[in-house]
Amino acid sequence: MASSRNNALEFSSVGSVLATNLDTTIGSFGAIQVLQDTTFGDVISSNVDQTTHSAAALSGKTLGAGTILYGQFSSVAVGSGLVALHKV
């Protein structure tokens, strides 16, 4: 079976950062894992289609616990809730 980038997605052992109420975290993250229902402020991504599904569109939105967003994120602002930001 042919391998694709999605099938081979791996995170290294560089760890994760927990972010909670009113935290803005800057770094290089490959995934945002929502641990508690979370409302976001600004989320900055270098590879989210900015014309139709802008990362800024997350601002003020609530995502339920268990949601995982994949991409290349450089800044994540949490309004309320708890997320794990997985480093790459």
Coordinates of N, CA, C and O in Angstrom, one line a residue, residues 15-80:
G15 N 7.4 17.1 22.9 CA 6.5 17.4 24.0 C 5.3 18.2 23.6 O 5.0 18.4 22.4
S16 N 4.6 18.6 24.6 CA 3.3 19.4 24.5 C 3.3 20.5 25.5 O 4.0 20.5 26.5
V17 N 2.4 21.4 25.2 CA 2.2 22.5 26.1 C 0.7 22.6 26.4 O -0.1 22.5 25.5
L18 N 0.3 22.7 27.7 CA -1.1 22.9 28.1 C -1.4 24.4 28.1 O -0.6 25.1 28.7
A19 N -2.5 24.7 27.5 CA -2.9 26.1 27.6 C -4.3 26.2 28.1 O -5.2 25.3 27.7
T20 N -4.6 27.2 28.9 CA -5.9 27.3 29.5 C -6.4 28.7 29.5 O -5.8 29.6 28.7
N21 N -7.3 29.1 30.3 CA -8.0 30.4 30.3 C -7.1 31.6 30.1 O -6.2 31.8 30.9
L22 N -7.3 32.3 29.0 CA -6.6 33.6 28.7 C -5.1 33.4 28.3 O -4.4 34.4 28.3
D23 N -4.7 32.2 28.1 CA -3.3 31.9 27.7 C -3.2 32.2 26.2 O -4.0 31.8 25.4
T24 N -2.1 32.8 25.8 CA -1.7 32.9 24.4 C -0.3 32.2 24.3 O 0.6 32.7 25.0
T25 N -0.2 31.2 23.5 CA 1.0 30.4 23.5 C 1.6 30.5 22.1 O 0.9 30.3 21.1
I26 N 2.9 30.8 22.0 CA 3.6 30.9 20.8 C 4.7 29.8 20.7 O 5.3 29.5 21.6
G27 N 4.7 29.2 19.5 CA 5.7 28.1 19.3 C 5.4 27.5 17.9 O 4.8 28.1 17.0
S28 N 5.8 26.2 17.8 CA 5.6 25.5 16.5 C 4.8 24.2 16.9 O 5.4 23.3 17.6
F29 N 3.5 24.2 16.6 CA 2.7 23.1 17.0 C 2.0 22.4 15.8 O 1.6 23.1 14.8
G30 N 1.9 21.1 15.8 CA 1.4 20.4 14.7 C -0.1 19.9 15.0 O -0.8 19.5 14.1
A31 N -0.5 20.1 16.2 CA -1.9 19.7 16.5 C -2.4 20.5 17.8 O -1.6 20.8 18.7
I32 N -3.7 20.8 17.8 CA -4.3 21.4 18.9 C -5.4 20.3 19.4 O -6.3 20.0 18.6
Q33 N -5.2 19.8 20.6 CA -6.1 18.8 21.1 C -7.0 19.5 22.2 O -6.4 20.0 23.2
V34 N -8.3 19.5 22.0 CA -9.2 20.1 22.9 C -9.5 19.2 24.1 O -10.1 18.1 23.8
L35 N -9.1 19.5 25.3 CA -9.2 18.6 26.4 C -10.5 18.9 27.2 O -11.1 18.0 27.8
Q36 N -10.9 20.2 27.2 CA -12.2 20.6 27.8 C -12.8 21.5 26.7 O -12.1 22.2 25.9
D37 N -14.2 21.6 26.7 CA -14.8 22.6 25.7 C -14.0 23.9 25.8 O -13.8 24.4 26.9
T38 N -13.6 24.4 24.7 CA -12.7 25.6 24.6 C -13.2 26.6 23.6 O -13.6 26.3 22.5
T39 N -13.1 27.9 24.1 CA -13.4 29.0 23.3 C -12.0 29.6 22.9 O -11.2 29.8 23.8
F40 N -11.8 29.9 21.6 CA -10.5 30.4 21.2 C -10.5 31.9 20.9 O -11.6 32.5 20.6
G41 N -9.4 32.5 21.1 CA -9.1 33.8 20.6 C -8.5 33.6 19.2 O -8.9 32.7 18.5
D42 N -7.5 34.4 18.9 CA -6.8 34.3 17.6 C -6.0 33.0 17.5 O -5.3 32.7 18.5
V43 N -6.0 32.3 16.4 CA -5.2 31.1 16.1 C -4.5 31.4 14.8 O -5.1 31.7 13.8
I44 N -3.1 31.4 14.8 CA -2.4 31.7 13.6 C -1.8 30.4 13.1 O -1.1 29.6 13.8
S45 N -2.0 30.1 11.8 CA -1.5 28.9 11.1 C -1.0 29.3 9.8 O -1.5 30.2 9.1
S46 N 0.2 28.7 9.4 CA 0.8 29.0 8.1 C 0.2 28.1 7.0 O 0.5 28.4 5.8
N47 N -0.6 27.1 7.3 CA -1.0 26.2 6.2 C -2.5 25.9 6.3 O -3.0 24.9 5.8
V48 N -3.3 26.9 6.8 CA -4.7 26.8 6.8 C -5.2 27.7 5.6 O -4.7 28.8 5.5
D49 N -6.0 27.2 4.8 CA -6.5 28.0 3.6 C -7.2 29.3 4.1 O -8.3 29.3 4.7
Q50 N -6.4 30.4 4.0 CA -6.9 31.7 4.6 C -8.0 32.3 3.8 O -8.6 33.3 4.3
T51 N -8.4 31.8 2.7 CA -9.5 32.4 1.9 C -10.8 31.8 2.2 O -11.8 32.5 2.2
T52 N -10.9 30.6 2.6 CA -12.2 30.0 2.9 C -12.4 29.4 4.3 O -13.5 29.4 4.8
H53 N -11.3 29.0 4.9 CA -11.4 28.5 6.2 C -10.3 29.1 7.1 O -9.5 28.4 7.7
S54 N -10.4 30.4 7.3 CA -9.4 31.1 8.0 C -9.3 30.7 9.4 O -10.3 30.5 10.1
A55 N -8.0 30.5 9.9 CA -7.8 30.2 11.3 C -8.4 31.2 12.2 O -8.8 30.9 13.3
A56 N -8.4 32.5 11.8 CA -9.0 33.6 12.6 C -10.5 33.3 12.8 O -11.1 33.9 13.7
A57 N -11.1 32.5 11.9 CA -12.5 32.2 12.0 C -12.8 31.4 13.3 O -13.9 31.3 13.7
L58 N -11.8 30.9 14.0 CA -11.9 30.2 15.2 C -12.2 31.2 16.4 O -12.7 30.8 17.4
S59 N -11.8 32.4 16.2 CA -11.9 33.4 17.2 C -13.3 33.5 17.7 O -14.3 33.8 16.9
G60 N -13.6 33.3 19.0 CA -14.9 33.4 19.6 C -15.7 32.1 19.4 O -16.8 32.0 20.0
K61 N -15.2 31.1 18.7 CA -15.9 29.9 18.6 C -15.6 28.9 19.7 O -14.5 28.9 20.2
T62 N -16.5 28.0 20.0 CA -16.3 27.0 21.0 C -16.2 25.6 20.3 O -17.1 25.3 19.5
L63 N -15.1 24.9 20.6 CA -15.0 23.5 20.1 C -15.1 22.6 21.3 O -14.6 22.8 22.4
G64 N -15.7 21.4 21.1 CA -16.0 20.5 22.1 C -14.7 19.6 22.5 O -13.8 19.4 21.6
A65 N -14.7 19.1 23.7 CA -13.6 18.3 24.1 C -13.5 17.1 23.2 O -14.5 16.5 22.7
G66 N -12.3 16.7 22.9 CA -12.1 15.5 22.0 C -11.7 16.0 20.6 O -11.3 15.2 19.8
T67 N -12.0 17.2 20.2 CA -11.6 17.7 18.9 C -10.1 17.9 18.8 O -9.4 18.3 19.7
I68 N -9.6 17.5 17.6 CA -8.2 17.7 17.3 C -8.1 18.4 16.0 O -8.7 18.0 15.0
L69 N -7.3 19.5 16.0 CA -7.0 20.3 14.8 C -5.6 20.0 14.4 O -4.7 20.2 15.2
Y70 N -5.4 19.6 13.1 CA -4.0 19.4 12.6 C -3.6 20.5 11.7 O -4.5 21.1 11.0
G71 N -2.4 20.9 11.7 CA -1.9 21.9 10.9 C -0.5 22.4 11.4 O 0.1 21.7 12.2
Q72 N -0.1 23.6 10.9 CA 1.1 24.2 11.4 C 0.7 25.5 12.1 O 0.4 26.4 11.5
F73 N 0.6 25.4 13.4 CA 0.2 26.6 14.2 C 1.4 27.2 14.9 O 2.2 26.6 15.5
S74 N 1.4 28.6 14.9 CA 2.5 29.3 15.5 C 2.0 30.1 16.7 O 2.8 30.5 17.5
S75 N 0.7 30.3 16.9 CA 0.2 31.1 18.0 C -1.3 30.6 18.2 O -2.1 30.6 17.3
V76 N -1.6 30.3 19.5 CA -2.9 29.9 19.9 C -3.3 30.6 21.1 O -2.6 30.6 22.1
A77 N -4.4 31.3 21.0 CA -5.0 32.0 22.2 C -6.3 31.3 22.6 O -7.2 31.1 21.9
V78 N -6.3 31.0 23.9 CA -7.4 30.3 24.5 C -8.2 31.3 25.4 O -7.6 31.9 26.2
G79 N -9.5 31.5 25.0 CA -10.3 32.3 25.8 C -10.7 31.7 27.1 O -10.6 32.2 28.2
S80 N -11.3 30.5 27.0 CA -11.6 29.6 28.1 C -11.6 28.2 27.7 O -11.7 27.8 26.6

